[in-house]
mmCIF file of C-alpha atoms in Angstrom:
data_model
loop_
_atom_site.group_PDB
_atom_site.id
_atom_site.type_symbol
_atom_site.label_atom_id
_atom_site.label_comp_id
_atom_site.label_asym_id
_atom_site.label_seq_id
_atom_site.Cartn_x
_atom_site.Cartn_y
_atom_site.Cartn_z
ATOM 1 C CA UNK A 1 25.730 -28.236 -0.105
ATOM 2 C CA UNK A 2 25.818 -30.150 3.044
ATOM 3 C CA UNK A 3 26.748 -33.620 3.621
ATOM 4 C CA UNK A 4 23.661 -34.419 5.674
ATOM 5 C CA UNK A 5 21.167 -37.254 5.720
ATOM 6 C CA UNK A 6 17.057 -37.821 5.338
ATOM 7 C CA UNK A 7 17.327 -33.866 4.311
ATOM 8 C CA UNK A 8 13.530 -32.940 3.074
ATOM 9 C CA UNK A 9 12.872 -30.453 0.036
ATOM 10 C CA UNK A 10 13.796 -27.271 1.517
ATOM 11 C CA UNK A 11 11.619 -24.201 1.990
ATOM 12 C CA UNK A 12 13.219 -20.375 1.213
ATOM 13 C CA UNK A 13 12.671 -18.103 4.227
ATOM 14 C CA UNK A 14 13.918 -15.074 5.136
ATOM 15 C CA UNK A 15 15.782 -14.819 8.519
ATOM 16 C CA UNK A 16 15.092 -12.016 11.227
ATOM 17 C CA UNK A 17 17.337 -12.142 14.295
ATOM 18 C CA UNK A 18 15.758 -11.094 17.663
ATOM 19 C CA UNK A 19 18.096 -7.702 17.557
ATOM 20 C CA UNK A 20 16.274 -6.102 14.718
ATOM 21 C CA UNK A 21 14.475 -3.002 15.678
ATOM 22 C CA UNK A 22 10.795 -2.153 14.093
ATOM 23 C CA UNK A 23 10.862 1.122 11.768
ATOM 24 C CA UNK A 24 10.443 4.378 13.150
ATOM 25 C CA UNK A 25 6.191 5.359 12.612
ATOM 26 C CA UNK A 26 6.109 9.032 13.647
ATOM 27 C CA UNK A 27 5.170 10.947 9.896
ATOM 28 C CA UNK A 28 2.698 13.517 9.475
ATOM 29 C CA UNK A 29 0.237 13.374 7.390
ATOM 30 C CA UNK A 30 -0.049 16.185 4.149
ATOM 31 C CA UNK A 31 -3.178 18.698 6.139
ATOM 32 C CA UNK A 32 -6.266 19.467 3.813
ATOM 33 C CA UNK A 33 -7.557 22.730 3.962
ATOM 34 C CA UNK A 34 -11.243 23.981 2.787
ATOM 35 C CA UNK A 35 -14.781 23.089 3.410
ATOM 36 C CA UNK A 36 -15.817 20.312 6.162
ATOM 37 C CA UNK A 37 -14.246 16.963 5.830
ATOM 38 C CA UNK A 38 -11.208 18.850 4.173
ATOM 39 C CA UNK A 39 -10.775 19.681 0.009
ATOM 40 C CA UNK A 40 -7.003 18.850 -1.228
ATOM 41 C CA UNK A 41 -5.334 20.775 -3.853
ATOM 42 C CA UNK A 42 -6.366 17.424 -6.160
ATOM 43 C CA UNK A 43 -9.793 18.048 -5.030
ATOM 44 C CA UNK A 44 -9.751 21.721 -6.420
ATOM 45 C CA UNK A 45 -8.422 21.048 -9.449
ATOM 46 C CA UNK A 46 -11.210 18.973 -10.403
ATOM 47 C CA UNK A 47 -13.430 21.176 -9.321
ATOM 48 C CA UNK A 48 -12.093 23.868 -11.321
ATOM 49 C CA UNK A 49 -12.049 21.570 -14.112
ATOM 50 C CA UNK A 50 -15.819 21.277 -13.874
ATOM 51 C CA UNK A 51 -16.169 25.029 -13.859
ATOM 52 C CA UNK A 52 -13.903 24.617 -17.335
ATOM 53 C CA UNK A 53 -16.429 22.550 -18.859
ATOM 54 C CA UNK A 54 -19.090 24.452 -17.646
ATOM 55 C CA UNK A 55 -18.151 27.968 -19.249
ATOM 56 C CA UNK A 56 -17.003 25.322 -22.539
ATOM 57 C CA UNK A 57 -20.677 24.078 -22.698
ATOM 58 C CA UNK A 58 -22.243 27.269 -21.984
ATOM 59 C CA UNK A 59 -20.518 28.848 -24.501
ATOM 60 C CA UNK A 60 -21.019 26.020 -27.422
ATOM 61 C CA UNK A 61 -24.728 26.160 -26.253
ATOM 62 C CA UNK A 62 -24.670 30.354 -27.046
ATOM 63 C CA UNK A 63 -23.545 29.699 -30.316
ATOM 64 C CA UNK A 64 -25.159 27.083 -31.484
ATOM 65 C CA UNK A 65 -28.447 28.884 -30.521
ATOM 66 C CA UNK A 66 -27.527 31.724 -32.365
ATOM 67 C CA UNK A 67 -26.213 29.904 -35.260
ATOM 68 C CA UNK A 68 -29.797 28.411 -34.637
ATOM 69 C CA UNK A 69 -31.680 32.061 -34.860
ATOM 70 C CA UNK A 70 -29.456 33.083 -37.915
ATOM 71 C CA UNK A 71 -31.057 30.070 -40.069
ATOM 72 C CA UNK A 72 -34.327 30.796 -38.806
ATOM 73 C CA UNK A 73 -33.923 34.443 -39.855
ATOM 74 C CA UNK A 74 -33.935 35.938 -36.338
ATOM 75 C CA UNK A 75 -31.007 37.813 -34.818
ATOM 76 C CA UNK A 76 -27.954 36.647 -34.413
ATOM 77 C CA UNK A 77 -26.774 37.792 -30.846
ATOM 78 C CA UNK A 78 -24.733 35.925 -29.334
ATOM 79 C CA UNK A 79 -23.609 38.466 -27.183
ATOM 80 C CA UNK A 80 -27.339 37.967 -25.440
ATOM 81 C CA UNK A 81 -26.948 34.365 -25.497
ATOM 82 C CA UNK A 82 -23.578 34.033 -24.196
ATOM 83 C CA UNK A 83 -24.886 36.570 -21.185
ATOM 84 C CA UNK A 84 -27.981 34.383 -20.672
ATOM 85 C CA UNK A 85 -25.586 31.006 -19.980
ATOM 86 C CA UNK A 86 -22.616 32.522 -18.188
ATOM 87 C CA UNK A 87 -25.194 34.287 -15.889
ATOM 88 C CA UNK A 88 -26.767 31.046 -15.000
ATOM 89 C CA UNK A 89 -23.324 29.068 -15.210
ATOM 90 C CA UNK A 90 -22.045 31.740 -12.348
ATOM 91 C CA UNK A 91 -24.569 30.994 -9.976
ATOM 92 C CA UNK A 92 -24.564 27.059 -10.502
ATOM 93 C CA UNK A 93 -20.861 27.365 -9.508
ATOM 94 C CA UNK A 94 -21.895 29.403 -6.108
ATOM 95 C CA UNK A 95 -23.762 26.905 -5.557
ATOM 96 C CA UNK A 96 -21.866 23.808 -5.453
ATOM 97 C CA UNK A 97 -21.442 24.055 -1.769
ATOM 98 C CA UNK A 98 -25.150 22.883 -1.224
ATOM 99 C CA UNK A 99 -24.226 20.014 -3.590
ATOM 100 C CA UNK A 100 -21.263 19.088 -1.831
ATOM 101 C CA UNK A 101 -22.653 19.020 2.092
ATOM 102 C CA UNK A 102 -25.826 17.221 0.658
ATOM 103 C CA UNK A 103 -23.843 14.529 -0.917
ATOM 104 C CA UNK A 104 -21.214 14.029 2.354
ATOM 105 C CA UNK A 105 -24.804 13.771 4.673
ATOM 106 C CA UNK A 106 -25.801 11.243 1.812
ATOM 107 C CA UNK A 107 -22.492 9.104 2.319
ATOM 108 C CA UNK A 108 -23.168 8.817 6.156
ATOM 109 C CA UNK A 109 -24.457 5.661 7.316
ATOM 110 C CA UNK A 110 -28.320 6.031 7.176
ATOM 111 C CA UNK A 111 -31.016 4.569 5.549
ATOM 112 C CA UNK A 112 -32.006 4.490 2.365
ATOM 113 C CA UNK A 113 -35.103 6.423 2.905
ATOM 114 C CA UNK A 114 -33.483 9.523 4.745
ATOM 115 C CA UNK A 115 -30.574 9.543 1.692
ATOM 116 C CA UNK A 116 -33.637 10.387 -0.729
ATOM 117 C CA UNK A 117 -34.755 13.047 1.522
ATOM 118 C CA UNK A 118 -31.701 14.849 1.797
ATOM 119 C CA UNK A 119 -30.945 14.345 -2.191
ATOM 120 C CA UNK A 120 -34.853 15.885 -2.944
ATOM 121 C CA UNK A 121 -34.111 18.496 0.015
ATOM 122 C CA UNK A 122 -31.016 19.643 -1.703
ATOM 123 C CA UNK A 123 -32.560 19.391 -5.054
ATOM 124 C CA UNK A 124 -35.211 21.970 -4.709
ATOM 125 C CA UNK A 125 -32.724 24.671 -2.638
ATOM 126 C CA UNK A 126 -30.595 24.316 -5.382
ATOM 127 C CA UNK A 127 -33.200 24.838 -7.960
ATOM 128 C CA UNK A 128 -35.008 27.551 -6.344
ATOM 129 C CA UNK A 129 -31.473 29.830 -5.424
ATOM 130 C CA UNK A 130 -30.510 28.615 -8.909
ATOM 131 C CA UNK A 131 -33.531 30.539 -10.376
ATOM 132 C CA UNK A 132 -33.660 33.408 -7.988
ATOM 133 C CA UNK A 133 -29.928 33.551 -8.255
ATOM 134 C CA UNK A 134 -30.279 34.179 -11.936
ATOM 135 C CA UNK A 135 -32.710 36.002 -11.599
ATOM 136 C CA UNK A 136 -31.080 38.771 -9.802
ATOM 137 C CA UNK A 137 -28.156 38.882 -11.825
ATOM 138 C CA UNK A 138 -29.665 39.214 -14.943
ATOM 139 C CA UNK A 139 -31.918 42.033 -13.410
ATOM 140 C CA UNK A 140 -28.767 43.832 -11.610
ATOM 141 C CA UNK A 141 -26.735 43.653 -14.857
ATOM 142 C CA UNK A 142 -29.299 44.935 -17.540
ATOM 143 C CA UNK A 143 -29.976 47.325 -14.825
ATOM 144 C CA UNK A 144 -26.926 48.654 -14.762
ATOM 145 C CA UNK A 145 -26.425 48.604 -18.651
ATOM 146 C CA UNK A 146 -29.715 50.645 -18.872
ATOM 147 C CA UNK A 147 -31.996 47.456 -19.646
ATOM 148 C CA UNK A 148 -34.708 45.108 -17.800
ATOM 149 C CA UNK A 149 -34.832 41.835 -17.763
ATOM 150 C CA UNK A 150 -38.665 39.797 -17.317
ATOM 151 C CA UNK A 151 -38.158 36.296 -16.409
ATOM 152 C CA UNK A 152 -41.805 35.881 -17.560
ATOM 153 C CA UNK A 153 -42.811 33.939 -13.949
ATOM 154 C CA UNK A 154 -45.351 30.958 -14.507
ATOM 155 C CA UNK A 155 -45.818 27.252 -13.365
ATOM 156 C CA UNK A 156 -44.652 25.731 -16.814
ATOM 157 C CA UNK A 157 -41.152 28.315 -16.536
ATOM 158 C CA UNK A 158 -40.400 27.286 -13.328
ATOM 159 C CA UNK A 159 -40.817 23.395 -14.512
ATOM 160 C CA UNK A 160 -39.082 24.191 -17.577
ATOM 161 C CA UNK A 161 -35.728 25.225 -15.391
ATOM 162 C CA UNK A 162 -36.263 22.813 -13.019
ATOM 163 C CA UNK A 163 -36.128 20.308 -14.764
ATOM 164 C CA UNK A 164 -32.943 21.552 -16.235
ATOM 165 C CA UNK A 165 -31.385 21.784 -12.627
ATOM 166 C CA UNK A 166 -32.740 18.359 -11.790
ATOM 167 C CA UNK A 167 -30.318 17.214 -14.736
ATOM 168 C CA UNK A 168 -27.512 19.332 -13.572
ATOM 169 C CA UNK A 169 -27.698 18.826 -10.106
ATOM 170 C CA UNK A 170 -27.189 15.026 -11.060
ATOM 171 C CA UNK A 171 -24.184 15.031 -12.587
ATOM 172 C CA UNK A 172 -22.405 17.352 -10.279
ATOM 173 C CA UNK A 173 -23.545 15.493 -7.436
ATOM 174 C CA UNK A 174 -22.223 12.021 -9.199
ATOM 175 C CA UNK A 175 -19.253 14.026 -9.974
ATOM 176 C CA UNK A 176 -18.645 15.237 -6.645
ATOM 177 C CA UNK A 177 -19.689 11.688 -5.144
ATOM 178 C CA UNK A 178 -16.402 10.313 -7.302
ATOM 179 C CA UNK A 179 -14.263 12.767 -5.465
ATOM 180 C CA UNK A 180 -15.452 11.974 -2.167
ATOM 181 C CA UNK A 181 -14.436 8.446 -2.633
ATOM 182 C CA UNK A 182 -11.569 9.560 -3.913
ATOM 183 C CA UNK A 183 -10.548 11.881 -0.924
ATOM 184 C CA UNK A 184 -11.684 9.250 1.830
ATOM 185 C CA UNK A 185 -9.109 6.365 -0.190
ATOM 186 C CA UNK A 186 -6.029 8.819 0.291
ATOM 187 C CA UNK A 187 -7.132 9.853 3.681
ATOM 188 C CA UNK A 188 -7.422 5.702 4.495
ATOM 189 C CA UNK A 189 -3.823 5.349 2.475
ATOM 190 C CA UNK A 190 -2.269 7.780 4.583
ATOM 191 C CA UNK A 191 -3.913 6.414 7.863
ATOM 192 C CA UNK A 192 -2.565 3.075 6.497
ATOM 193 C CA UNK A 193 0.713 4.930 5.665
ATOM 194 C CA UNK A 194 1.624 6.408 8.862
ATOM 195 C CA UNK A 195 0.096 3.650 11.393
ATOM 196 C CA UNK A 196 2.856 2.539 13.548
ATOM 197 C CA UNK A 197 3.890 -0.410 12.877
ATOM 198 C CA UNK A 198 3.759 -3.395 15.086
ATOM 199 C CA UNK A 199 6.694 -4.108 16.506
ATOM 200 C CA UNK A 200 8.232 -7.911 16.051
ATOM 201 C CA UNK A 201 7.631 -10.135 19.043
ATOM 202 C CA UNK A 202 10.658 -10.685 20.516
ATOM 203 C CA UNK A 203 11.474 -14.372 21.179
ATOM 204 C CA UNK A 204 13.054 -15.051 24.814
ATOM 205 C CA UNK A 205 16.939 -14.879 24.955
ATOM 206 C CA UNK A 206 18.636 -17.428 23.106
ATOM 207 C CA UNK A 207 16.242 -17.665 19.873
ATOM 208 C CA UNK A 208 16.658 -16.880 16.780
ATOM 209 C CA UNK A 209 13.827 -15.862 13.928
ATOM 210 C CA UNK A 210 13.346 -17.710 10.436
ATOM 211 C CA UNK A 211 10.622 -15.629 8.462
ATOM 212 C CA UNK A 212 9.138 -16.935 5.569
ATOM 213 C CA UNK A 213 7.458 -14.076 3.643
ATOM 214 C CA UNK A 214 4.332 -13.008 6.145
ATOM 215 C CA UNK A 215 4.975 -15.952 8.558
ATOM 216 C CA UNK A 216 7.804 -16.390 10.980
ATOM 217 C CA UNK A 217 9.635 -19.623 12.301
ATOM 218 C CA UNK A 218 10.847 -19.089 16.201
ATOM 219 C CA UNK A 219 14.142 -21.256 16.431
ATOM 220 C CA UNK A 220 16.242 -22.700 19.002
ATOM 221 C CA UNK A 221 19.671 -22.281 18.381
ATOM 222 C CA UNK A 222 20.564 -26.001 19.705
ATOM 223 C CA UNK A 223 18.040 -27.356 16.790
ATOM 224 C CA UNK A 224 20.406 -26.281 14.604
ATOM 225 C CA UNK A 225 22.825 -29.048 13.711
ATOM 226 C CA UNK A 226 24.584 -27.025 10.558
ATOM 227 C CA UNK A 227 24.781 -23.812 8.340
ATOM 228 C CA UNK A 228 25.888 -24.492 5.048
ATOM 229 C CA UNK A 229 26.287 -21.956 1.670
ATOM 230 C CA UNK A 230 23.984 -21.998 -0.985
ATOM 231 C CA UNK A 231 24.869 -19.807 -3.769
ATOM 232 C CA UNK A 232 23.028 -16.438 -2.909
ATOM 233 C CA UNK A 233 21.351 -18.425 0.010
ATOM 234 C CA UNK A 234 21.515 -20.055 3.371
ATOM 235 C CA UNK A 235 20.703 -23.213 3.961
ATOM 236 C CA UNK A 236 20.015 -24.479 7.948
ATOM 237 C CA UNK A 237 19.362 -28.124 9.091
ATOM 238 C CA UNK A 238 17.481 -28.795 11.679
ATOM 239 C CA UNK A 239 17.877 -30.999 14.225
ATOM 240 C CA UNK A 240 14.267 -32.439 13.129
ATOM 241 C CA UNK A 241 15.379 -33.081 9.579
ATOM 242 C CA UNK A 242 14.316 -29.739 7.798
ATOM 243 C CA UNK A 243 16.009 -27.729 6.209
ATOM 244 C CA UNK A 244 15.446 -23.809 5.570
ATOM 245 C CA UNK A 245 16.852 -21.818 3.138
ATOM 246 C CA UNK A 246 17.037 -18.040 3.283
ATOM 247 C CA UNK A 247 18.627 -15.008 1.641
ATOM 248 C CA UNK A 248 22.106 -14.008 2.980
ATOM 249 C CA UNK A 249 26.121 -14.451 3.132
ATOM 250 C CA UNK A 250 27.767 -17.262 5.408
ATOM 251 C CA UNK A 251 30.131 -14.779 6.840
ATOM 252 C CA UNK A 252 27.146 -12.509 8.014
ATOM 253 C CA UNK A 253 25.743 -15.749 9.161
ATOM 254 C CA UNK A 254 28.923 -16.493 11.080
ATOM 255 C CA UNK A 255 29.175 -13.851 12.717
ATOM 256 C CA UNK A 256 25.490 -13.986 14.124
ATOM 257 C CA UNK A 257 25.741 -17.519 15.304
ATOM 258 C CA UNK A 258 29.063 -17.162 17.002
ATOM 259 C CA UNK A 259 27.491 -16.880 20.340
ATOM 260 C CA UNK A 260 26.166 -20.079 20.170
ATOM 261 C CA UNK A 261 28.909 -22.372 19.353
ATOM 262 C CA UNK A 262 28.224 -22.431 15.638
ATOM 263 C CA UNK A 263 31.571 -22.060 14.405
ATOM 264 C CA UNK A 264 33.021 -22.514 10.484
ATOM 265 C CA UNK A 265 34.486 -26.109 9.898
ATOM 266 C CA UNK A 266 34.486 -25.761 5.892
ATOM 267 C CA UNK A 267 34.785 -23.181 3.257
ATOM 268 C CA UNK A 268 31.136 -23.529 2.902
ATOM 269 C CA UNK A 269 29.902 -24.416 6.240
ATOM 270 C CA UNK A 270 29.142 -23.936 9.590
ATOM 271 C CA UNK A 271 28.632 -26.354 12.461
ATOM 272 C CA UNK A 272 26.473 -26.545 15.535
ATOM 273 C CA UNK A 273 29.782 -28.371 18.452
ATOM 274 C CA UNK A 274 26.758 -28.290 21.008
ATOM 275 C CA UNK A 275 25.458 -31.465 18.912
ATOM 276 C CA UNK A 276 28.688 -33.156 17.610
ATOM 277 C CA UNK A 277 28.935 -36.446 19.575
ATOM 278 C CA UNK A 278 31.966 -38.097 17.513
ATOM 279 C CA UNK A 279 34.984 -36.702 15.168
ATOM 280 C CA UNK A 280 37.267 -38.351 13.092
ATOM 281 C CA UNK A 281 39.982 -36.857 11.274
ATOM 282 C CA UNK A 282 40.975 -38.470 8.059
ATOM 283 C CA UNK A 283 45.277 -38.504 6.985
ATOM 284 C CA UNK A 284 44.872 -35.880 4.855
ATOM 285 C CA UNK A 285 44.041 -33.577 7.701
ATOM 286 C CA UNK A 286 39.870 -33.327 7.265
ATOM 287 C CA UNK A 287 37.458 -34.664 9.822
ATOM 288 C CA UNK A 288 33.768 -36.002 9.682
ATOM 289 C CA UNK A 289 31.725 -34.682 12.533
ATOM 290 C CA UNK A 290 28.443 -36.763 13.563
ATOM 291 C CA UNK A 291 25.666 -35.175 15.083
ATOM 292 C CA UNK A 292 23.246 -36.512 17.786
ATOM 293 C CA UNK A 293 21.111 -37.391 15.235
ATOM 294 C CA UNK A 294 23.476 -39.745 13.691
ATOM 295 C CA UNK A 295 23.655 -37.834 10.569
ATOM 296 C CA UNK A 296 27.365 -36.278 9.178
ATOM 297 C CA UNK A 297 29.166 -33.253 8.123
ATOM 298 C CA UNK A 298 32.466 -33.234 6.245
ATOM 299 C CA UNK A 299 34.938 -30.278 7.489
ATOM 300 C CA UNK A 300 38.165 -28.978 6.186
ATOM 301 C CA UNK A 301 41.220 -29.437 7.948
ATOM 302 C CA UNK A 302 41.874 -25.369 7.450
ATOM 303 C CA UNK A 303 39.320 -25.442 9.713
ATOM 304 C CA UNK A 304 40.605 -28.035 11.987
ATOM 305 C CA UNK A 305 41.615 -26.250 15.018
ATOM 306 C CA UNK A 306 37.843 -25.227 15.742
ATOM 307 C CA UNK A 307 37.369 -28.863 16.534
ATOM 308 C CA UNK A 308 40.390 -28.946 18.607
ATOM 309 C CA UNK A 309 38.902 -28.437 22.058
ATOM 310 C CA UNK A 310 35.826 -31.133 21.196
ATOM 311 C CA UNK A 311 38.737 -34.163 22.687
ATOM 312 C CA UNK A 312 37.488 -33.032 25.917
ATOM 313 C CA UNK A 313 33.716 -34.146 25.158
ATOM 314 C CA UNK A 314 33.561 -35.964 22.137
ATOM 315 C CA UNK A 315 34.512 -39.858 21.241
ATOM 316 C CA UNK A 316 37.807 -38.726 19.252
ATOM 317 C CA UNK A 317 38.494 -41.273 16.558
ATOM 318 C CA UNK A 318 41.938 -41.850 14.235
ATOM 319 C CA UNK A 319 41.767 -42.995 10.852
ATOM 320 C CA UNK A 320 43.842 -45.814 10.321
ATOM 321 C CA UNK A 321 47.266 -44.917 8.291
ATOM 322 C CA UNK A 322 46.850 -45.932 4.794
ATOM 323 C CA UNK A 323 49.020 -48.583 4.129
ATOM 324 C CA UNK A 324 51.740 -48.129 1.875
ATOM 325 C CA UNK A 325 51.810 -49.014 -2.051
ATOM 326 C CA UNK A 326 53.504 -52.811 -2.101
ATOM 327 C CA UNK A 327 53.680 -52.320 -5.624
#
């Protein structure tokens, strides 16, 4: 630690010097392929997972209906059943395109009025190609298996599905609501990803950063009266009586400050000569420097030749000899 005066708590920043260069920013960004607005491989899987539980549900549904029949005493077939719910399962599944453009109009900035009208628009064209959908499959496969099919067309049968669709519509439109959110997050994360970054302001020649986290501390390199080791830190005082303390190696430190007259006087320090107004060296070869501000640094007389050339501009003082033991 250095031998300086009126030093303030210090504060742990992180230094940046004015020849760092900014990241490189050009990436490119994973495409999406599929339907408008894009549908990523994540984006399929779910769907297919819905089509999963579909076909699951459809088929528990055929056989607990004819488990159902058996108790009543009416035939078993589940072969009919499970052709009545995979026929209508198929055709839900065609249709989940209609579900999916209604619900990207519906996340569009609009009011609350038109979202309604484009959630009851969708609502009835997926009911009614729902039912004609199943319609005509049923119809075209008994047909071809020798067989009819009568959907038994009335008011309270067309209610009866609807209402059935209105349900199902619902939940894939919820569903497929989540994954829109989903998809615009990881398009925003990527955006946020790959947007260049800003490059660091670059300080006029002959300053130095001190960053702090976020924040960064623009310093002149004459406000700096020493550099002194910390442990795994850096501690500068400044000519103002702070002190900052940041990550990082004297010798790296050294090195950096060279330029500006900052030279090594200790093991564990460095020292600003621009400020030293006075230096006296003690008998056993180590010297005090004193700053412009009055305050003091002890130095090492390894070190003592880096204070050589300050006779020319400094008030050089001798310590006395010590005098001798009488006894």
């Amino acid at each position: 630690m250095a031998d300086g005066q009126n030093a303030p708590e210090t504060k742990r920043v992180e230094t940046v010097w004015d020849q760092d260069r900014a990241r490189g920013d050009e990436a490119s960004a994973p495409g999406t392929s599929g339907w408008r607005g894009g549908i990523s491989g994540g984006d399929w899987t779910i769907f297919g997972a819905i089509a999963a539980v579909a076909f699951a549900i459809g088929i528990v549904n055929a056989l607990s209906g004819a488990q159902d029949a058996a108790w009543r005493g009416d035939s078993y077939d589940i072969g009919r059943r499970l052709f009545w719910e995979l026929s209508s399962i198929i055709v839900i599944l065609l249709l989940l395109p209609i579900l999916v453009l209604a619900v990207r109009r519906m996340r569009q900035p609009r009011g609350l009025a038109i979202r309604i009208g484009i959630a009851a628009v969708a609502l009835l064209g997926f009911s009614a190609l729902h039912i004609t959908g199943m319609v005509w499959v049923r119809k075209l496969a008994l047909g071809l298996a020798g067989s009819a099919y009568d959907f038994h067309f009335s008011l309270a049968v067309i209610l009866y599905e609807f209402r059935k669709d209105a349900v199902t519509a619902s939940l894939l439109g919820a569903t497929l609501w989540l994954i829109e959110s989903r998809r615009e997050l990881r398009k925003a994360a990527r955006a946020a990803m790959f947007m260049p970054a800003a490059p660091l302001e670059q300080p006029p020649p002959g300053l130095i950063w001190l960053r702090d986290g976020a924040s960064r501390i623009r310093v002149a390199p004459r406000d700096i009266l020493w550099v002194a080791s910390a442990g795994n830190y850096i501690e500068y005082s400044l000519a103002d009586g702070t002190q900052r303390l940041i990550r990082g190696t004297l010798a790296a430190t050294e090195s950096d400050l060279a330029r500006f007259a900052i030279v090594r006087v200790h093991r564990t320090r460095l020292a600003n000569l621009d400020r030293v107004r006075g230096v006296e060296f003690k008998p056993s070869g180590d010297f005090e420097l004193t700053f412009d501000t009055g305050q003091t640094l002890g130095g090492s007389r390894r070190y003592r030749p880096a204070v050589a050339s300050l006779g020319d501009r400094t008030a050089l003082r001798e310590s006395p000899p010590e005098a001798p033991d009488s006894r």
